[in-house]
PDB file of C-alpha atoms and ligand atoms in Angstrom:
ATOM      1  CA  UNK A   1      -0.347   0.054  -0.157  1.00 79.00           C
ATOM      2  CA  UNK A   2       1.169   3.674  -0.359  1.00 88.00           C
ATOM      3  CA  UNK A   3       2.695   5.922   1.786  1.00 93.00           C
ATOM      4  CA  UNK A   4       0.482   9.014   2.945  1.00 94.00           C
ATOM      5  CA  UNK A   5       3.991  11.257   2.414  1.00 97.00           C
ATOM      6  CA  UNK A   6       4.403  13.009  -0.608  1.00 97.00           C
ATOM      7  CA  UNK A   7       6.949  11.107  -2.511  1.00 98.00           C
ATOM      8  CA  UNK A   8      10.471  12.990  -2.135  1.00 98.00           C
ATOM      9  CA  UNK A   9      13.250  12.152  -4.432  1.00 98.00           C
ATOM     10  CA  UNK A  10      16.779  12.883  -2.737  1.00 98.00           C
ATOM     11  CA  UNK A  11      19.662  12.567  -5.026  1.00 98.00           C
ATOM     12  CA  UNK A  12      22.902  11.664  -3.708  1.00 98.00           C
ATOM     13  CA  UNK A  13      25.834  13.852  -4.137  1.00 98.00           C
ATOM     14  CA  UNK A  14      28.260  11.008  -4.215  1.00 97.00           C
ATOM     15  CA  UNK A  15      27.109   9.986  -7.961  1.00 98.00           C
ATOM     16  CA  UNK A  16      27.869  14.349  -8.180  1.00 98.00           C
ATOM     17  CA  UNK A  17      30.984  16.314  -9.522  1.00 98.00           C
ATOM     18  CA  UNK A  18      33.470  16.077  -6.227  1.00 97.00           C
ATOM     19  CA  UNK A  19      35.801  18.676  -7.835  1.00 98.00           C
ATOM     20  CA  UNK A  20      32.868  20.887  -8.181  1.00 98.00           C
ATOM     21  CA  UNK A  21      30.163  19.737  -5.338  1.00 98.00           C
ATOM     22  CA  UNK A  22      28.463  23.352  -5.483  1.00 98.00           C
ATOM     23  CA  UNK A  23      27.496  22.676  -9.335  1.00 98.00           C
ATOM     24  CA  UNK A  24      25.968  19.276  -8.218  1.00 98.00           C
ATOM     25  CA  UNK A  25      24.053  21.292  -5.576  1.00 98.00           C
ATOM     26  CA  UNK A  26      22.552  23.661  -8.001  1.00 98.00           C
ATOM     27  CA  UNK A  27      21.759  20.834 -10.214  1.00 98.00           C
ATOM     28  CA  UNK A  28      19.642  19.344  -7.766  1.00 98.00           C
ATOM     29  CA  UNK A  29      17.849  23.164  -6.930  1.00 98.00           C
ATOM     30  CA  UNK A  30      17.549  23.100 -11.115  1.00 97.00           C
ATOM     31  CA  UNK A  31      15.366  19.875 -11.275  1.00 98.00           C
ATOM     32  CA  UNK A  32      13.298  21.570  -8.651  1.00 97.00           C
ATOM     33  CA  UNK A  33      13.767  18.985  -5.767  1.00 98.00           C
ATOM     34  CA  UNK A  34      14.341  19.939  -2.328  1.00 98.00           C
ATOM     35  CA  UNK A  35      16.115  17.557  -0.333  1.00 98.00           C
ATOM     36  CA  UNK A  36      19.967  16.364  -1.197  1.00 99.00           C
ATOM     37  CA  UNK A  37      21.234  12.578   0.400  1.00 98.00           C
ATOM     38  CA  UNK A  38      24.731  13.199   1.821  1.00 98.00           C
ATOM     39  CA  UNK A  39      26.719  10.086   2.288  1.00 98.00           C
ATOM     40  CA  UNK A  40      29.296  10.123   5.035  1.00 98.00           C
ATOM     41  CA  UNK A  41      31.810   7.059   5.028  1.00 98.00           C
ATOM     42  CA  UNK A  42      34.616   6.082   7.275  1.00 98.00           C
ATOM     43  CA  UNK A  43      36.498   3.474   5.598  1.00 98.00           C
ATOM     44  CA  UNK A  44      35.597   1.329   8.491  1.00 98.00           C
ATOM     45  CA  UNK A  45      31.862   0.488   8.679  1.00 98.00           C
ATOM     46  CA  UNK A  46      32.186   0.738   4.734  1.00 98.00           C
ATOM     47  CA  UNK A  47      34.976   0.217   2.552  1.00 98.00           C
ATOM     48  CA  UNK A  48      35.131   3.555   1.371  1.00 98.00           C
ATOM     49  CA  UNK A  49      35.716   7.441   2.407  1.00 98.00           C
ATOM     50  CA  UNK A  50      34.033  10.348   1.561  1.00 98.00           C
ATOM     51  CA  UNK A  51      33.538  13.831   3.235  1.00 97.00           C
ATOM     52  CA  UNK A  52      33.466  14.834   6.658  1.00 98.00           C
ATOM     53  CA  UNK A  53      31.784  17.993   8.508  1.00 98.00           C
ATOM     54  CA  UNK A  54      33.854  20.700   7.269  1.00 98.00           C
ATOM     55  CA  UNK A  55      32.562  19.951   3.372  1.00 98.00           C
ATOM     56  CA  UNK A  56      29.195  19.710   4.675  1.00 98.00           C
ATOM     57  CA  UNK A  57      29.366  23.215   6.123  1.00 98.00           C
ATOM     58  CA  UNK A  58      30.889  24.649   2.907  1.00 98.00           C
ATOM     59  CA  UNK A  59      28.044  23.058   1.150  1.00 98.00           C
ATOM     60  CA  UNK A  60      25.605  24.319   3.923  1.00 98.00           C
ATOM     61  CA  UNK A  61      26.406  27.852   2.970  1.00 97.00           C
ATOM     62  CA  UNK A  62      26.002  27.386  -0.827  1.00 97.00           C
ATOM     63  CA  UNK A  63      22.886  25.652  -0.896  1.00 98.00           C
ATOM     64  CA  UNK A  64      18.877  25.413   0.705  1.00 98.00           C
ATOM     65  CA  UNK A  65      18.077  21.897   0.117  1.00 98.00           C
ATOM     66  CA  UNK A  66      17.486  20.116   3.279  1.00 99.00           C
ATOM     67  CA  UNK A  67      20.329  17.911   3.933  1.00 99.00           C
ATOM     68  CA  UNK A  68      19.876  14.607   4.586  1.00 99.00           C
ATOM     69  CA  UNK A  69      23.175  13.051   5.810  1.00 99.00           C
ATOM     70  CA  UNK A  70      23.630   9.253   6.137  1.00 98.00           C
ATOM     71  CA  UNK A  71      26.111   8.106   8.532  1.00 98.00           C
ATOM     72  CA  UNK A  72      28.264   5.239   7.278  1.00 98.00           C
ATOM     73  CA  UNK A  73      30.415   5.097  10.575  1.00 98.00           C
ATOM     74  CA  UNK A  74      31.334   2.553  13.121  1.00 98.00           C
ATOM     75  CA  UNK A  75      30.667   5.270  15.766  1.00 98.00           C
ATOM     76  CA  UNK A  76      28.184   7.666  14.657  1.00 98.00           C
ATOM     77  CA  UNK A  77      27.566   8.872  17.952  1.00 98.00           C
ATOM     78  CA  UNK A  78      30.917  10.595  18.356  1.00 98.00           C
ATOM     79  CA  UNK A  79      30.142  12.456  14.910  1.00 98.00           C
ATOM     80  CA  UNK A  80      26.228  13.570  14.902  1.00 98.00           C
ATOM     81  CA  UNK A  81      27.131  17.062  16.864  1.00 98.00           C
ATOM     82  CA  UNK A  82      29.889  17.825  14.600  1.00 98.00           C
ATOM     83  CA  UNK A  83      27.302  17.173  11.360  1.00 99.00           C
ATOM     84  CA  UNK A  84      24.435  19.075  12.974  1.00 99.00           C
ATOM     85  CA  UNK A  85      26.633  21.957  13.704  1.00 98.00           C
ATOM     86  CA  UNK A  86      27.688  21.958  10.038  1.00 98.00           C
ATOM     87  CA  UNK A  87      24.036  22.042   9.003  1.00 98.00           C
ATOM     88  CA  UNK A  88      22.601  18.629   8.731  1.00 98.00           C
ATOM     89  CA  UNK A  89      18.849  18.764   8.933  1.00 98.00           C
ATOM     90  CA  UNK A  90      18.446  14.981   9.006  1.00 99.00           C
ATOM     91  CA  UNK A  91      20.723  12.493  10.554  1.00 99.00           C
ATOM     92  CA  UNK A  92      20.450   8.610   9.763  1.00 99.00           C
ATOM     93  CA  UNK A  93      22.325   6.093  11.705  1.00 99.00           C
ATOM     94  CA  UNK A  94      22.951   2.566  10.791  1.00 98.00           C
ATOM     95  CA  UNK A  95      21.641  -0.088  13.592  1.00 98.00           C
ATOM     96  CA  UNK A  96      24.673  -2.595  12.975  1.00 98.00           C
ATOM     97  CA  UNK A  97      27.303  -0.984  14.813  1.00 98.00           C
ATOM     98  CA  UNK A  98      27.946  -1.699  18.189  1.00 98.00           C
ATOM     99  CA  UNK A  99      27.019   1.865  20.358  1.00 98.00           C
ATOM    100  CA  UNK A 100      23.910   3.556  22.522  1.00 98.00           C
ATOM    101  CA  UNK A 101      21.432   3.816  18.979  1.00 98.00           C
ATOM    102  CA  UNK A 102      18.534   4.780  21.284  1.00 98.00           C
ATOM    103  CA  UNK A 103      20.432   7.762  23.000  1.00 98.00           C
ATOM    104  CA  UNK A 104      22.146   8.860  20.171  1.00 99.00           C
ATOM    105  CA  UNK A 105      18.334   9.154  18.326  1.00 99.00           C
ATOM    106  CA  UNK A 106      17.271  11.190  21.310  1.00 98.00           C
ATOM    107  CA  UNK A 107      20.417  13.359  20.971  1.00 98.00           C
ATOM    108  CA  UNK A 108      19.750  14.087  17.587  1.00 98.00           C
ATOM    109  CA  UNK A 109      16.187  15.070  18.539  1.00 98.00           C
ATOM    110  CA  UNK A 110      16.893  17.120  21.298  1.00 98.00           C
ATOM    111  CA  UNK A 111      19.286  19.051  19.011  1.00 98.00           C
ATOM    112  CA  UNK A 112      16.402  20.075  16.704  1.00 98.00           C
ATOM    113  CA  UNK A 113      17.580  17.745  13.851  1.00 98.00           C
ATOM    114  CA  UNK A 114      15.214  14.580  12.326  1.00 98.00           C
ATOM    115  CA  UNK A 115      16.725  11.420  12.966  1.00 99.00           C
ATOM    116  CA  UNK A 116      16.273   7.906  11.628  1.00 99.00           C
ATOM    117  CA  UNK A 117      17.534   4.306  11.426  1.00 99.00           C
ATOM    118  CA  UNK A 118      19.342   2.584   8.488  1.00 99.00           C
ATOM    119  CA  UNK A 119      19.406  -1.299   7.917  1.00 98.00           C
ATOM    120  CA  UNK A 120      21.567  -2.859   5.561  1.00 98.00           C
ATOM    121  CA  UNK A 121      20.167  -5.142   2.751  1.00 98.00           C
ATOM    122  CA  UNK A 122      21.269  -8.278   5.255  1.00 98.00           C
ATOM    123  CA  UNK A 123      19.634  -6.853   8.335  1.00 98.00           C
ATOM    124  CA  UNK A 124      16.329  -7.930   9.148  1.00 98.00           C
ATOM    125  CA  UNK A 125      13.593  -5.309   9.882  1.00 98.00           C
ATOM    126  CA  UNK A 126      13.389  -6.667  13.436  1.00 98.00           C
ATOM    127  CA  UNK A 127      16.452  -4.598  14.055  1.00 98.00           C
ATOM    128  CA  UNK A 128      14.542  -1.470  13.805  1.00 98.00           C
ATOM    129  CA  UNK A 129      11.541  -2.008  15.831  1.00 98.00           C
ATOM    130  CA  UNK A 130      12.673  -1.043  19.380  1.00 98.00           C
ATOM    131  CA  UNK A 131      13.833   2.266  17.520  1.00 98.00           C
ATOM    132  CA  UNK A 132      10.649   2.995  15.190  1.00 98.00           C
ATOM    133  CA  UNK A 133       9.013   5.355  17.847  1.00 98.00           C
ATOM    134  CA  UNK A 134      11.616   7.937  18.015  1.00 98.00           C
ATOM    135  CA  UNK A 135      12.204   7.766  14.374  1.00 98.00           C
ATOM    136  CA  UNK A 136      11.287  10.315  11.732  1.00 98.00           C
ATOM    137  CA  UNK A 137      12.402   8.424   9.214  1.00 99.00           C
ATOM    138  CA  UNK A 138      13.585   4.526   8.327  1.00 99.00           C
ATOM    139  CA  UNK A 139      16.304   4.009   5.699  1.00 99.00           C
ATOM    140  CA  UNK A 140      16.370   0.778   3.984  1.00 99.00           C
ATOM    141  CA  UNK A 141      19.477   0.120   2.121  1.00 98.00           C
ATOM    142  CA  UNK A 142      18.937  -1.512  -1.167  1.00 98.00           C
ATOM    143  CA  UNK A 143      22.450  -2.059  -2.020  1.00 98.00           C
ATOM    144  CA  UNK A 144      25.723  -3.126   0.348  1.00 98.00           C
ATOM    145  CA  UNK A 145      26.626   0.637   1.454  1.00 97.00           C
ATOM    146  CA  UNK A 146      30.099   1.779   0.228  1.00 96.00           C
ATOM    147  CA  UNK A 147      29.726   2.413  -3.555  1.00 94.00           C
ATOM    148  CA  UNK A 148      26.918   4.414  -5.830  1.00 94.00           C
ATOM    149  CA  UNK A 149      26.136   2.629  -9.481  1.00 94.00           C
ATOM    150  CA  UNK A 150      25.375  -0.798  -7.708  1.00 95.00           C
ATOM    151  CA  UNK A 151      22.373  -3.000  -8.645  1.00 97.00           C
ATOM    152  CA  UNK A 152      18.803  -2.837  -6.583  1.00 98.00           C
ATOM    153  CA  UNK A 153      18.948  -5.755  -4.381  1.00 98.00           C
ATOM    154  CA  UNK A 154      14.986  -7.408  -4.803  1.00 98.00           C
ATOM    155  CA  UNK A 155      15.691  -9.530  -1.761  1.00 98.00           C
ATOM    156  CA  UNK A 156      14.896  -6.211   0.266  1.00 98.00           C
ATOM    157  CA  UNK A 157      11.225  -5.596  -1.266  1.00 98.00           C
ATOM    158  CA  UNK A 158       9.386  -7.504   1.469  1.00 98.00           C
ATOM    159  CA  UNK A 159      11.386  -5.649   4.482  1.00 98.00           C
ATOM    160  CA  UNK A 160       9.640  -2.630   2.755  1.00 98.00           C
ATOM    161  CA  UNK A 161       6.447  -3.684   2.951  1.00 98.00           C
ATOM    162  CA  UNK A 162       6.853  -4.988   6.587  1.00 98.00           C
ATOM    163  CA  UNK A 163       8.009  -1.587   7.896  1.00 98.00           C
ATOM    164  CA  UNK A 164       5.174  -0.028   6.041  1.00 98.00           C
ATOM    165  CA  UNK A 165       2.586  -2.433   7.849  1.00 98.00           C
ATOM    166  CA  UNK A 166       4.320  -1.447  11.116  1.00 98.00           C
ATOM    167  CA  UNK A 167       3.844   2.099  10.745  1.00 98.00           C
ATOM    168  CA  UNK A 168       0.421   1.621  10.049  1.00 98.00           C
ATOM    169  CA  UNK A 169      -0.276  -0.794  12.836  1.00 97.00           C
ATOM    170  CA  UNK A 170       1.417   1.295  15.456  1.00 98.00           C
ATOM    171  CA  UNK A 171       0.088   4.514  14.310  1.00 98.00           C
ATOM    172  CA  UNK A 172       3.448   5.848  13.412  1.00 98.00           C
ATOM    173  CA  UNK A 173       4.210   8.232  10.686  1.00 98.00           C
ATOM    174  CA  UNK A 174       7.909   7.943  10.276  1.00 98.00           C
ATOM    175  CA  UNK A 175       9.137   8.400   6.461  1.00 98.00           C
ATOM    176  CA  UNK A 176       9.866   5.013   4.473  1.00 98.00           C
ATOM    177  CA  UNK A 177      13.125   5.953   2.546  1.00 99.00           C
ATOM    178  CA  UNK A 178      15.675   3.353   0.192  1.00 98.00           C
ATOM    179  CA  UNK A 179      18.645   3.695  -1.134  1.00 98.00           C
ATOM    180  CA  UNK A 180      21.046   2.425  -3.762  1.00 98.00           C
ATOM    181  CA  UNK A 181      20.166   1.018  -7.024  1.00 98.00           C
ATOM    182  CA  UNK A 182      17.166   3.261  -7.365  1.00 98.00           C
ATOM    183  CA  UNK A 183      15.853   4.168 -10.965  1.00 98.00           C
ATOM    184  CA  UNK A 184      12.649   4.674 -12.837  1.00 96.00           C
ATOM    185  CA  UNK A 185      12.094   0.859 -12.621  1.00 95.00           C
ATOM    186  CA  UNK A 186      13.143   0.377  -8.936  1.00 98.00           C
ATOM    187  CA  UNK A 187      11.498   3.373  -7.569  1.00 98.00           C
ATOM    188  CA  UNK A 188       7.819   2.238  -8.708  1.00 96.00           C
ATOM    189  CA  UNK A 189       8.264  -1.448  -6.921  1.00 97.00           C
ATOM    190  CA  UNK A 190       9.228   0.434  -3.788  1.00 98.00           C
ATOM    191  CA  UNK A 191       6.570   3.137  -3.898  1.00 98.00           C
ATOM    192  CA  UNK A 192       4.011   0.343  -4.691  1.00 97.00           C
ATOM    193  CA  UNK A 193       5.239  -1.167  -0.874  1.00 98.00           C
ATOM    194  CA  UNK A 194       4.864   2.383   1.038  1.00 98.00           C
ATOM    195  CA  UNK A 195       8.152   3.722   0.236  1.00 98.00           C
ATOM    196  CA  UNK A 196       8.132   7.418   0.025  1.00 98.00           C
ATOM    197  CA  UNK A 197      11.415   8.846   0.066  1.00 98.00           C
ATOM    198  CA  UNK A 198      13.800   7.630  -2.774  1.00 98.00           C
ATOM    199  CA  UNK A 199      17.691   8.387  -2.712  1.00 98.00           C
ATOM    200  CA  UNK A 200      19.009   8.171  -6.258  1.00 98.00           C
ATOM    201  CA  UNK A 201      22.740   8.813  -7.054  1.00 98.00           C
ATOM    202  CA  UNK A 202      23.488   7.591 -10.323  1.00 97.00           C
ATOM    203  CA  UNK A 203      19.953   7.762 -12.027  1.00 98.00           C
ATOM    204  CA  UNK A 204      19.596  11.159 -11.198  1.00 98.00           C
ATOM    205  CA  UNK A 205      23.093  12.394 -12.079  1.00 98.00           C
ATOM    206  CA  UNK A 206      23.751  10.307 -15.087  1.00 97.00           C
ATOM    207  CA  UNK A 207      19.656  11.264 -16.828  1.00 98.00           C
ATOM    208  CA  UNK A 208      19.601  12.642 -19.893  1.00 97.00           C
ATOM    209  CA  UNK A 209      16.847  14.826 -18.440  1.00 97.00           C
ATOM    210  CA  UNK A 210      16.937  15.571 -14.421  1.00 98.00           C
ATOM    211  CA  UNK A 211      13.828  17.514 -14.161  1.00 97.00           C
ATOM    212  CA  UNK A 212      11.866  14.708 -16.505  1.00 97.00           C
ATOM    213  CA  UNK A 213      13.674  11.934 -14.345  1.00 98.00           C
ATOM    214  CA  UNK A 214      12.944  13.589 -11.130  1.00 97.00           C
ATOM    215  CA  UNK A 215       8.774  14.062 -11.982  1.00 97.00           C
ATOM    216  CA  UNK A 216       8.676  10.488 -13.232  1.00 97.00           C
ATOM    217  CA  UNK A 217       9.883   9.105 -10.088  1.00 96.00           C
ATOM    218  CA  UNK A 218       7.790  11.446  -7.405  1.00 95.00           C
ATOM    219  CA  UNK A 219       4.569  11.026  -9.692  1.00 91.00           C
TER     220      UNK A 219
HETATM  221  C1  DX5 B 301      26.021   3.512  -0.914  1.00 55.72           C
HETATM  222  C2  DX5 B 301      24.912   5.113  -0.449  1.00 55.72           C
HETATM  223  C3  DX5 B 301      23.918   5.504  -1.616  1.00 55.72           C
HETATM  224  C4  DX5 B 301      24.401   5.536  -3.323  1.00 55.72           C
HETATM  225  C5  DX5 B 301      23.177   5.485  -3.802  1.00 55.72           C
HETATM  226  O1  DX5 B 301      26.669   3.270   0.062  1.00 55.72           O
HETATM  227  O2  DX5 B 301      24.554   4.916   0.475  1.00 55.72           O
HETATM  228  O3  DX5 B 301      23.165   6.682  -1.301  1.00 55.72           O
HETATM  229  O4  DX5 B 301      25.057   6.670  -2.944  1.00 55.72           O
HETATM  230  O5  DX5 B 301      23.979   5.542  -5.286  1.00 55.72           O
HETATM  231  P1  DX5 B 301      23.240   4.905  -6.334  1.00 55.72           P
HETATM  232  O6  DX5 B 301      21.827   5.615  -6.531  1.00 55.72           O
HETATM  233  O7  DX5 B 301      24.281   5.038  -7.495  1.00 55.72           O
HETATM  234  O8  DX5 B 301      22.801   3.725  -6.314  1.00 55.72           O
HETATM  235 ZN1   ZN B 302      22.738   6.945   1.340  1.00 55.72          ZN
END
């Protein structure tokens, strides 16, 4: 079943121009979109590195987009303040590493920032259940995190249905976001299962007509 939320497309700037992030932000704005998805990687939780709070701070002064910051870090609790201070408006944290997830969600909220948990493709839905009431958003990875341009994992589709069902049953209103291998075809498979927030890196930045792609995905 479809979500009650309006469908949002949040392009992942990982697929943007890392020598000119400002222009990639402008391309997202030019496509008429409001969110940018910012992938933060530490080289430990995922086998890749991206950028830190200083880069986010620089992008913050160059854009009015909503900063959806995805922390792929072994110890996100140690970094949430730095990213919120830098301009993050939403911070999502993985449930897989060993740190105080609930306390970190609460701290993000206390800072006036939206919060959510992230599940890797092989992490069962049950791992998110203890935190759902504290979440503004739940992010389901449809690729193993670390790199853009991977293929969408259809085995995550049932997990979307489960999270959408729990949202209704528990009377909650978290957004349901997916991330990895999202394109025109896979997006509709997600939104028909209650997903309302789509991260697309490659498909957005490689689209011939980004505005048309964005309109089609969020229709
Ligand atoms: C992967 C990141 C995703 C990635 C999506 O670790 O979390 O946001 O950038 O990229 P595409 O859309 O290219 O699969
Ligand atoms: Zn991401």
